[in-house]
PDB file of C-alpha atoms in Angstrom:
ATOM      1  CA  UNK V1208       0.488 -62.036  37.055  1.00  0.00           C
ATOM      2  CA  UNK V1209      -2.544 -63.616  39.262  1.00  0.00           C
ATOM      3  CA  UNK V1210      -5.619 -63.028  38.837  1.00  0.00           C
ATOM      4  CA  UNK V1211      -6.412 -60.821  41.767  1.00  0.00           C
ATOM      5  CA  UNK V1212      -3.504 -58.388  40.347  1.00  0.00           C
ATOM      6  CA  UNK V1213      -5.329 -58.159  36.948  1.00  0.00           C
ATOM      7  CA  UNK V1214      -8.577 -58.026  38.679  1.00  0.00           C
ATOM      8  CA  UNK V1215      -6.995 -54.961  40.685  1.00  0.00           C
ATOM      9  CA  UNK V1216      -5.716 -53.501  37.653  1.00  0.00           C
ATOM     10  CA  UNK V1217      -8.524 -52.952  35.718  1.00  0.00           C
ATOM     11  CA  UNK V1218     -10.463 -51.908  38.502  1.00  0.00           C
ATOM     12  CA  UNK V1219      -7.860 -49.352  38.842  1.00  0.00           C
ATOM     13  CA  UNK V1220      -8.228 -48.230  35.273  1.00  0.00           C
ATOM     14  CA  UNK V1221     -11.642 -47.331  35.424  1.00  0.00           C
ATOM     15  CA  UNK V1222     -11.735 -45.096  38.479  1.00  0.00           C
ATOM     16  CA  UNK V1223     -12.365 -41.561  37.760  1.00  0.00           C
ATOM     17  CA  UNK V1224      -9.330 -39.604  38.734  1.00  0.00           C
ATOM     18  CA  UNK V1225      -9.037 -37.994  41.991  1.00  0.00           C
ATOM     19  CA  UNK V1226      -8.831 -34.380  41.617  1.00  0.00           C
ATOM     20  CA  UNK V1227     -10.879 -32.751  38.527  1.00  0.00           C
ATOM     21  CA  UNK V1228      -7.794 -31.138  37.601  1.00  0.00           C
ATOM     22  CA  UNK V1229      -6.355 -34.003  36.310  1.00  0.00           C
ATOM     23  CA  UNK V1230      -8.574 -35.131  33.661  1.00  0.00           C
ATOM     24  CA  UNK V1231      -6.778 -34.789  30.779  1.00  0.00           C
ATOM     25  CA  UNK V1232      -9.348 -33.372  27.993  1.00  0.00           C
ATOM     26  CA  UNK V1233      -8.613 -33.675  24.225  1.00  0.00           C
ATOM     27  CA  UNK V1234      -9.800 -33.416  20.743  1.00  0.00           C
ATOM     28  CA  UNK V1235     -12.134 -35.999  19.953  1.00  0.00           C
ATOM     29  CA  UNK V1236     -11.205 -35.425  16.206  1.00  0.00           C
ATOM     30  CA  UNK V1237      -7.601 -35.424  16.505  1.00  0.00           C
ATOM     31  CA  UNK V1238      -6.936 -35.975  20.326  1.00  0.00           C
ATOM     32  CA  UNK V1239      -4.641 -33.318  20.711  1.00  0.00           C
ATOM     33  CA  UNK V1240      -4.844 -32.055  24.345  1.00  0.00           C
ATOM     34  CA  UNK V1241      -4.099 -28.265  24.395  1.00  0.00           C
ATOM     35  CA  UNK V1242      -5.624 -25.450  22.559  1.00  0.00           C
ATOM     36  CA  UNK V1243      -8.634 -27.345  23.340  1.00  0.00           C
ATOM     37  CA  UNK V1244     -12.407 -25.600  23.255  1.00  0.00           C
ATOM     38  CA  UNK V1245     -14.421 -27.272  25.369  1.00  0.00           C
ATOM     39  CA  UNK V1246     -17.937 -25.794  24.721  1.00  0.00           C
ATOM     40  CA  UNK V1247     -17.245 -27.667  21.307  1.00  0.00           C
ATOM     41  CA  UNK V1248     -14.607 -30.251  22.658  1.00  0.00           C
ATOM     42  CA  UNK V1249     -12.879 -29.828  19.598  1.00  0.00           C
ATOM     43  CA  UNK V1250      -8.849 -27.804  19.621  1.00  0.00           C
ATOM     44  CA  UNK V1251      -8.475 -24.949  18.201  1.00  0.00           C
ATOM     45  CA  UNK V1252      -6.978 -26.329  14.941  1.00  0.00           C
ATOM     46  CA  UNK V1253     -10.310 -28.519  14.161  1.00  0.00           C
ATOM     47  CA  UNK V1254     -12.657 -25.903  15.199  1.00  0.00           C
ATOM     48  CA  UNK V1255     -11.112 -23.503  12.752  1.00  0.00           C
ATOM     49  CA  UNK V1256     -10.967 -26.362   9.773  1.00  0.00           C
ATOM     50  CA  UNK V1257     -14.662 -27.256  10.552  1.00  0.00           C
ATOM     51  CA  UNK V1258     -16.177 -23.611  10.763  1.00  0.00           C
ATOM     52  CA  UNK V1259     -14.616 -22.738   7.530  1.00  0.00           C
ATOM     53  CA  UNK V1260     -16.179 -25.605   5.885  1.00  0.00           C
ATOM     54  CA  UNK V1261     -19.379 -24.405   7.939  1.00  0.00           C
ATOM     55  CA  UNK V1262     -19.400 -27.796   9.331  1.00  0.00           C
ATOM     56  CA  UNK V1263     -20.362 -25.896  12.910  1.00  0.00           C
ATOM     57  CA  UNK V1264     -23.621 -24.703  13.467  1.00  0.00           C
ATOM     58  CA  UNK V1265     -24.463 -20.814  14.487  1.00  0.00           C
ATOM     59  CA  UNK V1266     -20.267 -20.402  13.895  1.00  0.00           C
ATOM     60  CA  UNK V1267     -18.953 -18.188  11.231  1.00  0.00           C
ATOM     61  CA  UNK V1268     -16.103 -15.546  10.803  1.00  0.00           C
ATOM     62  CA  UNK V1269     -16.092 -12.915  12.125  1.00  0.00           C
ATOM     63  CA  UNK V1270     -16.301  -8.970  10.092  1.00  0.00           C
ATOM     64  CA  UNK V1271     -16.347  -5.848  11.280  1.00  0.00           C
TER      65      UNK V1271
END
């Protein structure tokens, strides 16, 4: 490969992605990419782990 074609290719690579609705969020515990909670960026399966060992501030179970 020359160099202008590995030059090109990690130019590529660092682009942001054209449309928003391809970015591809995940977990940054796990990086599992659905049942993801993005006000905490966690998915669901880590958020629940971490607020039971209180490990989330202002979360806790809910009781009615």
């Amino acid at each position: 490969m020359s160099t202008e074609a590995q030059e090109y290719k990690s130019r590529k690579s660092l682009d942001k992605p054209k449309y928003s609705t391809r970015v591809v969020r995940r977990c940054w515990k796990c990086g599992r990419k659905r049942g993801y909670m993005r006000k905490f960026g966690l998915c669901r399966i880590c958020f629940r782990e971490m607020a039971n060992r209180g490990e989330i501030p202002g979360v806790r179970k809910a009781s009615w």
